[in-house]
Amino acid sequence: MSRWLLWLPLALFAIVAVFAARELRHPNDRTVYSAMNGEPVPNFALPPIVSGKPGLAIADLKTGQPRLLNVFASWCMPCIVEAPQLMKLKAQGIPIDAIAVRDTGPELAAFLARNGDPYARIGDDRDSRVQLALGSAGVPETFVIDGRGVVVKQHVGVISDDDVAALAKAWRDAR
């Protein structure tokens, strides 16, 4: 066996290590964004899901005032994580509506009692039809909708504390 073959495993390891380091420093963004960014929200009307809270329809998003539209579910663990951030946005006077995906009224009411209720309206999207029409790939997702009912920003995933200011700015800019 020639001597250079002794170095082959080390050379292969070095190549893999360089490739892994490059991917860790500059990971690809594999987030699936909605094609609805910049487009009007599709026509829909969802019934209420929680007692005492109105449902949600497209007319509620075309009031002349921008709104946040949160897509969530009581069975979604990341939705629990972002609940405090939604309460912070509500405390800033930002109106928030929601679409509850594949959920039930009692489960959702318990979720809101445990984690806070920042929502003015919650529509019941039992079969995810409106969620899919919005181009939402999962929960949680949040959309900034301008006063004409046009999607101006999409936030995919959990709203972290660092995201609150950016979403509040997007809402203010949508006025």
Short mmCIF file of N, CA and C in Angstrom, two decimals:
data_model
loop_
_atom_site.label_atom_id
_atom_site.label_comp_id
_atom_site.label_asym_id
_atom_site.label_seq_id
_atom_site.Cartn_x
_atom_site.Cartn_y
_atom_site.Cartn_z
N MET A 1 0.85 -1.18 0.00
CA MET A 1 0.00 0.00 0.00
C MET A 1 0.89 1.23 0.00
N SER A 2 0.52 2.15 -0.87
CA SER A 2 1.36 3.34 -0.92
C SER A 2 1.05 4.24 0.28
N ARG A 3 1.97 5.08 0.59
CA ARG A 3 1.87 5.93 1.78
C ARG A 3 0.74 6.96 1.67
N TRP A 4 0.45 7.43 0.46
CA TRP A 4 -0.59 8.47 0.31
C TRP A 4 -1.97 7.91 0.66
N LEU A 5 -2.19 6.59 0.53
CA LEU A 5 -3.48 6.02 0.91
C LEU A 5 -3.73 6.09 2.42
N LEU A 6 -2.67 6.17 3.17
CA LEU A 6 -2.82 6.31 4.62
C LEU A 6 -3.48 7.65 4.99
N TRP A 7 -3.28 8.67 4.15
CA TRP A 7 -3.83 10.00 4.41
C TRP A 7 -5.25 10.18 3.85
N LEU A 8 -5.73 9.23 3.08
CA LEU A 8 -7.04 9.35 2.44
C LEU A 8 -8.18 9.54 3.44
N PRO A 9 -8.28 8.75 4.52
CA PRO A 9 -9.37 8.99 5.49
C PRO A 9 -9.33 10.38 6.11
N LEU A 10 -8.17 10.86 6.40
CA LEU A 10 -8.04 12.21 6.97
C LEU A 10 -8.46 13.27 5.95
N ALA A 11 -8.09 13.08 4.69
CA ALA A 11 -8.49 14.03 3.64
C ALA A 11 -10.01 14.02 3.46
N LEU A 12 -10.62 12.85 3.46
CA LEU A 12 -12.09 12.78 3.34
C LEU A 12 -12.77 13.44 4.53
N PHE A 13 -12.25 13.20 5.72
CA PHE A 13 -12.81 13.84 6.91
C PHE A 13 -12.70 15.36 6.80
N ALA A 14 -11.57 15.86 6.32
CA ALA A 14 -11.39 17.31 6.19
C ALA A 14 -12.38 17.90 5.19
N ILE A 15 -12.64 17.21 4.09
CA ILE A 15 -13.61 17.69 3.10
C ILE A 15 -15.00 17.75 3.71
N VAL A 16 -15.40 16.70 4.42
CA VAL A 16 -16.72 16.69 5.06
C VAL A 16 -16.81 17.78 6.12
N ALA A 17 -15.76 17.96 6.89
CA ALA A 17 -15.77 18.99 7.95
C ALA A 17 -15.90 20.39 7.34
N VAL A 18 -15.21 20.66 6.25
CA VAL A 18 -15.31 21.97 5.60
C VAL A 18 -16.73 22.19 5.08
N PHE A 19 -17.31 21.17 4.43
CA PHE A 19 -18.67 21.29 3.92
C PHE A 19 -19.67 21.51 5.07
N ALA A 20 -19.54 20.75 6.15
CA ALA A 20 -20.45 20.90 7.30
C ALA A 20 -20.31 22.29 7.93
N ALA A 21 -19.08 22.76 8.07
CA ALA A 21 -18.86 24.09 8.66
C ALA A 21 -19.50 25.18 7.79
N ARG A 22 -19.38 25.05 6.47
CA ARG A 22 -19.97 26.04 5.57
C ARG A 22 -21.49 26.05 5.69
N GLU A 23 -22.10 24.87 5.77
CA GLU A 23 -23.56 24.80 5.91
C GLU A 23 -24.03 25.33 7.25
N LEU A 24 -23.25 25.11 8.30
CA LEU A 24 -23.63 25.61 9.62
C LEU A 24 -23.53 27.14 9.68
N ARG A 25 -22.55 27.70 8.99
CA ARG A 25 -22.38 29.16 9.00
C ARG A 25 -23.37 29.86 8.09
N HIS A 26 -23.75 29.21 7.01
CA HIS A 26 -24.67 29.81 6.03
C HIS A 26 -25.75 28.81 5.65
N PRO A 27 -26.64 28.48 6.58
CA PRO A 27 -27.66 27.47 6.26
C PRO A 27 -28.63 27.98 5.19
N ASN A 28 -29.12 27.08 4.41
CA ASN A 28 -30.12 27.44 3.40
C ASN A 28 -31.44 27.76 4.09
N ASP A 29 -32.14 28.75 3.58
CA ASP A 29 -33.47 29.07 4.10
C ASP A 29 -34.47 28.17 3.39
N ARG A 30 -34.96 27.20 4.10
CA ARG A 30 -35.91 26.25 3.51
C ARG A 30 -37.34 26.58 3.89
N THR A 31 -37.57 27.81 4.36
CA THR A 31 -38.91 28.23 4.72
C THR A 31 -39.77 28.33 3.47
N VAL A 32 -40.98 27.83 3.58
CA VAL A 32 -41.92 27.90 2.47
C VAL A 32 -42.79 29.13 2.68
N TYR A 33 -42.55 30.16 1.86
CA TYR A 33 -43.34 31.38 1.98
C TYR A 33 -44.54 31.31 1.06
N SER A 34 -45.56 32.03 1.45
CA SER A 34 -46.81 32.04 0.70
C SER A 34 -46.65 32.85 -0.58
N ALA A 35 -47.31 32.40 -1.61
CA ALA A 35 -47.38 33.16 -2.86
C ALA A 35 -48.36 34.31 -2.72
N MET A 36 -49.03 34.41 -1.58
CA MET A 36 -50.03 35.45 -1.34
C MET A 36 -49.41 36.77 -0.91
N ASN A 37 -48.10 36.79 -0.65
CA ASN A 37 -47.47 38.06 -0.26
C ASN A 37 -47.66 39.07 -1.38
N GLY A 38 -48.29 40.21 -1.03
CA GLY A 38 -48.58 41.24 -2.01
C GLY A 38 -49.92 41.04 -2.72
N GLU A 39 -50.62 39.98 -2.37
CA GLU A 39 -51.90 39.65 -3.01
C GLU A 39 -53.05 39.82 -2.02
N PRO A 40 -54.26 40.05 -2.55
CA PRO A 40 -55.43 40.11 -1.65
C PRO A 40 -55.70 38.75 -1.00
N VAL A 41 -56.15 38.80 0.23
CA VAL A 41 -56.54 37.58 0.93
C VAL A 41 -57.71 36.95 0.18
N PRO A 42 -57.69 35.64 -0.02
CA PRO A 42 -58.81 34.99 -0.72
C PRO A 42 -60.13 35.20 0.02
N ASN A 43 -61.19 35.15 -0.73
CA ASN A 43 -62.53 35.31 -0.15
C ASN A 43 -62.84 34.11 0.77
N PHE A 44 -63.30 34.41 1.98
CA PHE A 44 -63.68 33.34 2.90
C PHE A 44 -64.61 33.88 3.97
N ALA A 45 -65.31 33.00 4.61
CA ALA A 45 -66.14 33.32 5.79
C ALA A 45 -66.12 32.10 6.68
N LEU A 46 -65.51 32.24 7.86
CA LEU A 46 -65.39 31.12 8.79
C LEU A 46 -66.30 31.36 9.99
N PRO A 47 -67.00 30.33 10.43
CA PRO A 47 -67.88 30.48 11.59
C PRO A 47 -67.06 30.63 12.87
N PRO A 48 -67.71 31.10 13.93
CA PRO A 48 -67.00 31.17 15.22
C PRO A 48 -66.70 29.77 15.74
N ILE A 49 -65.68 29.67 16.58
CA ILE A 49 -65.34 28.38 17.17
C ILE A 49 -65.42 28.42 18.68
N VAL A 50 -65.30 29.63 19.25
CA VAL A 50 -65.35 29.79 20.71
C VAL A 50 -66.57 30.61 21.07
N SER A 51 -67.28 30.18 22.06
CA SER A 51 -68.47 30.89 22.52
C SER A 51 -68.12 32.33 22.91
N GLY A 52 -68.92 33.28 22.39
CA GLY A 52 -68.74 34.68 22.75
C GLY A 52 -67.72 35.41 21.89
N LYS A 53 -67.12 34.72 20.96
CA LYS A 53 -66.10 35.34 20.09
C LYS A 53 -66.57 35.17 18.66
N PRO A 54 -66.64 36.30 17.87
CA PRO A 54 -67.14 36.17 16.50
C PRO A 54 -66.19 35.38 15.60
N GLY A 55 -66.75 34.85 14.52
CA GLY A 55 -65.95 34.19 13.49
C GLY A 55 -65.20 35.23 12.69
N LEU A 56 -64.65 34.80 11.58
CA LEU A 56 -63.80 35.69 10.78
C LEU A 56 -64.14 35.54 9.30
N ALA A 57 -64.25 36.68 8.62
CA ALA A 57 -64.51 36.68 7.18
C ALA A 57 -63.62 37.72 6.53
N ILE A 58 -63.52 37.65 5.23
CA ILE A 58 -62.67 38.59 4.49
C ILE A 58 -63.09 40.03 4.75
N ALA A 59 -64.39 40.28 4.92
CA ALA A 59 -64.86 41.65 5.18
C ALA A 59 -64.24 42.22 6.46
N ASP A 60 -63.92 41.36 7.42
CA ASP A 60 -63.31 41.82 8.68
C ASP A 60 -61.87 42.28 8.47
N LEU A 61 -61.27 41.88 7.37
CA LEU A 61 -59.88 42.26 7.08
C LEU A 61 -59.80 43.45 6.12
N LYS A 62 -60.94 43.95 5.68
CA LYS A 62 -60.98 45.08 4.75
C LYS A 62 -61.67 46.28 5.39
N THR A 63 -61.26 46.60 6.61
CA THR A 63 -61.92 47.67 7.36
C THR A 63 -61.18 49.00 7.23
N GLY A 64 -60.09 49.02 6.48
CA GLY A 64 -59.29 50.23 6.37
C GLY A 64 -58.16 50.29 7.39
N GLN A 65 -58.17 49.39 8.37
CA GLN A 65 -57.12 49.35 9.38
C GLN A 65 -56.34 48.03 9.24
N PRO A 66 -55.01 48.09 9.25
CA PRO A 66 -54.25 46.84 9.16
C PRO A 66 -54.47 45.95 10.38
N ARG A 67 -54.29 44.66 10.18
CA ARG A 67 -54.51 43.69 11.25
C ARG A 67 -53.46 42.59 11.14
N LEU A 68 -53.23 41.91 12.24
CA LEU A 68 -52.45 40.68 12.20
C LEU A 68 -53.43 39.53 12.10
N LEU A 69 -53.07 38.55 11.31
CA LEU A 69 -53.88 37.34 11.18
C LEU A 69 -52.98 36.17 11.57
N ASN A 70 -53.32 35.55 12.70
CA ASN A 70 -52.53 34.45 13.23
C ASN A 70 -53.22 33.13 12.91
N VAL A 71 -52.48 32.21 12.32
CA VAL A 71 -52.99 30.86 12.05
C VAL A 71 -52.42 29.96 13.14
N PHE A 72 -53.31 29.35 13.93
CA PHE A 72 -52.84 28.59 15.07
C PHE A 72 -53.79 27.45 15.40
N ALA A 73 -53.44 26.68 16.43
CA ALA A 73 -54.29 25.59 16.91
C ALA A 73 -53.95 25.29 18.36
N SER A 74 -54.92 24.76 19.07
CA SER A 74 -54.69 24.43 20.48
C SER A 74 -53.74 23.25 20.63
N TRP A 75 -53.67 22.39 19.62
CA TRP A 75 -52.80 21.21 19.69
C TRP A 75 -51.36 21.53 19.27
N CYS A 76 -51.09 22.78 18.97
CA CYS A 76 -49.78 23.21 18.45
C CYS A 76 -48.90 23.68 19.61
N MET A 77 -47.85 22.94 19.91
CA MET A 77 -46.95 23.32 21.00
C MET A 77 -46.23 24.64 20.72
N PRO A 78 -45.73 24.90 19.51
CA PRO A 78 -45.10 26.20 19.27
C PRO A 78 -46.08 27.37 19.46
N CYS A 79 -47.38 27.12 19.30
CA CYS A 79 -48.37 28.19 19.51
C CYS A 79 -48.40 28.63 20.97
N ILE A 80 -48.11 27.71 21.87
CA ILE A 80 -48.01 28.06 23.29
C ILE A 80 -46.81 28.98 23.51
N VAL A 81 -45.72 28.68 22.83
CA VAL A 81 -44.49 29.47 22.99
C VAL A 81 -44.69 30.91 22.51
N GLU A 82 -45.45 31.09 21.43
CA GLU A 82 -45.60 32.45 20.90
C GLU A 82 -46.75 33.23 21.55
N ALA A 83 -47.55 32.61 22.38
CA ALA A 83 -48.69 33.28 23.00
C ALA A 83 -48.29 34.56 23.75
N PRO A 84 -47.21 34.57 24.55
CA PRO A 84 -46.85 35.82 25.25
C PRO A 84 -46.51 36.96 24.29
N GLN A 85 -45.90 36.61 23.16
CA GLN A 85 -45.54 37.65 22.18
C GLN A 85 -46.81 38.24 21.54
N LEU A 86 -47.79 37.41 21.28
CA LEU A 86 -49.06 37.92 20.74
C LEU A 86 -49.73 38.85 21.75
N MET A 87 -49.64 38.50 23.03
CA MET A 87 -50.21 39.38 24.06
C MET A 87 -49.47 40.72 24.10
N LYS A 88 -48.15 40.70 23.86
CA LYS A 88 -47.39 41.97 23.80
C LYS A 88 -47.84 42.81 22.61
N LEU A 89 -48.08 42.18 21.48
CA LEU A 89 -48.55 42.92 20.30
C LEU A 89 -49.94 43.50 20.55
N LYS A 90 -50.79 42.73 21.21
CA LYS A 90 -52.12 43.24 21.55
C LYS A 90 -52.01 44.43 22.49
N ALA A 91 -51.10 44.35 23.46
CA ALA A 91 -50.91 45.44 24.42
C ALA A 91 -50.44 46.72 23.74
N GLN A 92 -49.82 46.60 22.57
CA GLN A 92 -49.39 47.77 21.79
C GLN A 92 -50.53 48.34 20.96
N GLY A 93 -51.71 47.75 21.08
CA GLY A 93 -52.88 48.24 20.36
C GLY A 93 -53.04 47.67 18.96
N ILE A 94 -52.33 46.60 18.67
CA ILE A 94 -52.40 45.97 17.35
C ILE A 94 -53.55 44.96 17.35
N PRO A 95 -54.52 45.16 16.47
CA PRO A 95 -55.64 44.20 16.43
C PRO A 95 -55.19 42.87 15.80
N ILE A 96 -55.57 41.79 16.45
CA ILE A 96 -55.15 40.46 16.00
C ILE A 96 -56.39 39.59 15.83
N ASP A 97 -56.51 39.00 14.66
CA ASP A 97 -57.55 38.01 14.40
C ASP A 97 -56.86 36.67 14.21
N ALA A 98 -57.67 35.61 14.20
CA ALA A 98 -57.05 34.28 14.10
C ALA A 98 -57.90 33.34 13.28
N ILE A 99 -57.20 32.37 12.74
CA ILE A 99 -57.83 31.22 12.11
C ILE A 99 -57.37 30.00 12.90
N ALA A 100 -58.32 29.30 13.48
CA ALA A 100 -58.02 28.08 14.24
C ALA A 100 -58.13 26.90 13.28
N VAL A 101 -57.06 26.15 13.18
CA VAL A 101 -56.97 25.07 12.20
C VAL A 101 -57.21 23.72 12.87
N ARG A 102 -58.12 22.96 12.28
CA ARG A 102 -58.42 21.58 12.72
C ARG A 102 -58.49 21.50 14.25
N ASP A 103 -59.39 22.29 14.81
CA ASP A 103 -59.49 22.38 16.27
C ASP A 103 -60.93 22.17 16.71
N THR A 104 -61.14 22.14 18.01
CA THR A 104 -62.49 22.05 18.58
C THR A 104 -62.69 23.21 19.53
N GLY A 105 -63.94 23.60 19.72
CA GLY A 105 -64.26 24.72 20.59
C GLY A 105 -63.77 24.55 22.03
N PRO A 106 -64.08 23.41 22.66
CA PRO A 106 -63.63 23.24 24.06
C PRO A 106 -62.11 23.25 24.21
N GLU A 107 -61.42 22.59 23.29
CA GLU A 107 -59.95 22.56 23.37
C GLU A 107 -59.38 23.96 23.17
N LEU A 108 -59.96 24.69 22.24
CA LEU A 108 -59.47 26.05 21.97
C LEU A 108 -59.76 26.99 23.14
N ALA A 109 -60.96 26.87 23.72
CA ALA A 109 -61.30 27.70 24.88
C ALA A 109 -60.33 27.44 26.03
N ALA A 110 -59.98 26.18 26.25
CA ALA A 110 -59.02 25.85 27.31
C ALA A 110 -57.64 26.42 26.99
N PHE A 111 -57.24 26.34 25.73
CA PHE A 111 -55.95 26.92 25.30
C PHE A 111 -55.91 28.41 25.59
N LEU A 112 -56.98 29.13 25.23
CA LEU A 112 -57.03 30.58 25.43
C LEU A 112 -57.04 30.93 26.92
N ALA A 113 -57.72 30.12 27.73
CA ALA A 113 -57.76 30.36 29.18
C ALA A 113 -56.36 30.18 29.79
N ARG A 114 -55.62 29.21 29.29
CA ARG A 114 -54.27 28.93 29.84
C ARG A 114 -53.22 29.93 29.35
N ASN A 115 -53.32 30.33 28.07
CA ASN A 115 -52.22 31.06 27.43
C ASN A 115 -52.53 32.51 27.09
N GLY A 116 -53.74 32.96 27.36
CA GLY A 116 -54.13 34.33 27.01
C GLY A 116 -54.88 34.35 25.70
N ASP A 117 -55.67 35.41 25.55
CA ASP A 117 -56.52 35.53 24.36
C ASP A 117 -56.30 36.90 23.72
N PRO A 118 -55.41 37.00 22.75
CA PRO A 118 -55.16 38.29 22.11
C PRO A 118 -56.09 38.58 20.94
N TYR A 119 -57.02 37.68 20.66
CA TYR A 119 -57.77 37.72 19.40
C TYR A 119 -59.10 38.47 19.51
N ALA A 120 -59.37 39.30 18.49
CA ALA A 120 -60.67 39.95 18.38
C ALA A 120 -61.69 38.99 17.77
N ARG A 121 -61.26 38.19 16.81
CA ARG A 121 -62.11 37.22 16.12
C ARG A 121 -61.32 35.95 15.89
N ILE A 122 -62.02 34.83 15.90
CA ILE A 122 -61.38 33.55 15.59
C ILE A 122 -62.31 32.76 14.68
N GLY A 123 -61.83 32.44 13.50
CA GLY A 123 -62.59 31.63 12.56
C GLY A 123 -62.23 30.16 12.67
N ASP A 124 -63.22 29.32 12.49
CA ASP A 124 -63.06 27.87 12.60
C ASP A 124 -62.76 27.28 11.22
N ASP A 125 -61.53 26.90 10.99
CA ASP A 125 -61.10 26.32 9.72
C ASP A 125 -60.85 24.82 9.93
N ARG A 126 -61.93 24.07 10.05
CA ARG A 126 -61.83 22.65 10.40
C ARG A 126 -61.07 21.81 9.38
N ASP A 127 -61.20 22.16 8.11
CA ASP A 127 -60.53 21.34 7.08
C ASP A 127 -59.32 22.03 6.47
N SER A 128 -58.85 23.10 7.08
CA SER A 128 -57.64 23.84 6.63
C SER A 128 -57.80 24.47 5.26
N ARG A 129 -59.00 24.61 4.77
CA ARG A 129 -59.20 25.15 3.43
C ARG A 129 -58.70 26.60 3.33
N VAL A 130 -59.05 27.44 4.29
CA VAL A 130 -58.62 28.84 4.25
C VAL A 130 -57.11 28.93 4.51
N GLN A 131 -56.63 28.11 5.43
CA GLN A 131 -55.19 28.08 5.69
C GLN A 131 -54.42 27.78 4.40
N LEU A 132 -54.84 26.80 3.67
CA LEU A 132 -54.15 26.44 2.43
C LEU A 132 -54.32 27.52 1.37
N ALA A 133 -55.49 28.15 1.32
CA ALA A 133 -55.72 29.23 0.35
C ALA A 133 -54.79 30.41 0.63
N LEU A 134 -54.44 30.60 1.90
CA LEU A 134 -53.50 31.66 2.27
C LEU A 134 -52.05 31.30 1.94
N GLY A 135 -51.83 30.05 1.64
CA GLY A 135 -50.46 29.61 1.39
C GLY A 135 -49.72 29.28 2.66
N SER A 136 -50.45 29.09 3.72
CA SER A 136 -49.85 28.74 5.00
C SER A 136 -49.50 27.26 5.00
N ALA A 137 -48.26 26.96 5.34
CA ALA A 137 -47.80 25.58 5.31
C ALA A 137 -47.89 24.89 6.66
N GLY A 138 -48.19 25.63 7.71
CA GLY A 138 -48.25 25.02 9.03
C GLY A 138 -48.67 26.03 10.07
N VAL A 139 -48.62 25.62 11.30
CA VAL A 139 -48.95 26.50 12.41
C VAL A 139 -47.75 26.54 13.35
N PRO A 140 -47.51 27.66 13.96
CA PRO A 140 -48.17 28.94 13.77
C PRO A 140 -47.58 29.72 12.60
N GLU A 141 -48.40 30.54 12.01
CA GLU A 141 -47.97 31.52 11.01
C GLU A 141 -48.77 32.78 11.24
N THR A 142 -48.16 33.90 10.94
CA THR A 142 -48.82 35.18 11.15
C THR A 142 -48.66 36.04 9.90
N PHE A 143 -49.75 36.67 9.51
CA PHE A 143 -49.75 37.53 8.34
C PHE A 143 -50.10 38.95 8.79
N VAL A 144 -49.43 39.92 8.19
CA VAL A 144 -49.82 41.32 8.35
C VAL A 144 -50.68 41.64 7.14
N ILE A 145 -51.91 42.07 7.41
CA ILE A 145 -52.88 42.36 6.35
C ILE A 145 -53.14 43.87 6.39
N ASP A 146 -53.00 44.54 5.25
CA ASP A 146 -53.28 45.98 5.26
C ASP A 146 -54.80 46.22 5.27
N GLY A 147 -55.19 47.47 5.36
CA GLY A 147 -56.60 47.80 5.50
C GLY A 147 -57.46 47.46 4.29
N ARG A 148 -56.82 47.13 3.16
CA ARG A 148 -57.56 46.73 1.95
C ARG A 148 -57.68 45.21 1.85
N GLY A 149 -57.10 44.48 2.80
CA GLY A 149 -57.15 43.03 2.76
C GLY A 149 -56.04 42.40 1.95
N VAL A 150 -54.92 43.10 1.83
CA VAL A 150 -53.77 42.59 1.08
C VAL A 150 -52.70 42.11 2.06
N VAL A 151 -52.13 40.95 1.78
CA VAL A 151 -51.05 40.40 2.62
C VAL A 151 -49.79 41.21 2.34
N VAL A 152 -49.25 41.86 3.39
CA VAL A 152 -48.04 42.66 3.20
C VAL A 152 -46.82 42.01 3.85
N LYS A 153 -47.04 41.05 4.75
CA LYS A 153 -45.91 40.36 5.38
C LYS A 153 -46.39 39.02 5.91
N GLN A 154 -45.52 38.05 5.81
CA GLN A 154 -45.81 36.73 6.37
C GLN A 154 -44.69 36.38 7.33
N HIS A 155 -45.05 35.93 8.51
CA HIS A 155 -44.08 35.44 9.48
C HIS A 155 -44.34 33.96 9.65
N VAL A 156 -43.38 33.15 9.25
CA VAL A 156 -43.53 31.70 9.34
C VAL A 156 -42.92 31.22 10.65
N GLY A 157 -43.68 30.45 11.41
CA GLY A 157 -43.17 29.88 12.64
C GLY A 157 -43.49 30.72 13.85
N VAL A 158 -42.85 30.36 14.94
CA VAL A 158 -43.10 30.99 16.24
C VAL A 158 -42.65 32.46 16.21
N ILE A 159 -43.46 33.33 16.77
CA ILE A 159 -43.05 34.72 16.98
C ILE A 159 -42.21 34.75 18.24
N SER A 160 -40.95 35.07 18.08
CA SER A 160 -40.08 35.16 19.26
C SER A 160 -40.13 36.59 19.79
N ASP A 161 -39.51 36.79 20.93
CA ASP A 161 -39.45 38.14 21.50
C ASP A 161 -38.75 39.10 20.54
N ASP A 162 -37.77 38.60 19.81
CA ASP A 162 -37.05 39.44 18.84
C ASP A 162 -37.90 39.83 17.64
N ASP A 163 -38.96 39.07 17.36
CA ASP A 163 -39.81 39.33 16.20
C ASP A 163 -40.91 40.36 16.47
N VAL A 164 -41.19 40.65 17.74
CA VAL A 164 -42.31 41.52 18.10
C VAL A 164 -42.15 42.90 17.47
N ALA A 165 -40.96 43.48 17.59
CA ALA A 165 -40.75 44.84 17.06
C ALA A 165 -40.91 44.86 15.54
N ALA A 166 -40.41 43.84 14.85
CA ALA A 166 -40.51 43.79 13.38
C ALA A 166 -41.97 43.66 12.94
N LEU A 167 -42.74 42.84 13.65
CA LEU A 167 -44.16 42.70 13.29
C LEU A 167 -44.92 43.99 13.60
N ALA A 168 -44.60 44.63 14.72
CA ALA A 168 -45.27 45.90 15.04
C ALA A 168 -44.93 46.96 13.99
N LYS A 169 -43.68 46.98 13.54
CA LYS A 169 -43.28 47.93 12.49
C LYS A 169 -44.01 47.62 11.18
N ALA A 170 -44.09 46.35 10.81
CA ALA A 170 -44.80 45.98 9.58
C ALA A 170 -46.27 46.40 9.67
N TRP A 171 -46.86 46.24 10.84
CA TRP A 171 -48.26 46.65 11.03
C TRP A 171 -48.38 48.18 10.88
N ARG A 172 -47.46 48.93 11.53
CA ARG A 172 -47.50 50.40 11.41
C ARG A 172 -47.27 50.84 9.96
N ASP A 173 -46.34 50.18 9.27
CA ASP A 173 -46.06 50.53 7.88
C ASP A 173 -47.24 50.21 6.95
N ALA A 174 -48.08 49.29 7.36
CA ALA A 174 -49.23 48.88 6.53
C ALA A 174 -50.38 49.87 6.63
N ARG A 175 -50.26 50.86 7.50
CA ARG A 175 -51.35 51.85 7.64
C ARG A 175 -51.48 52.70 6.40
#
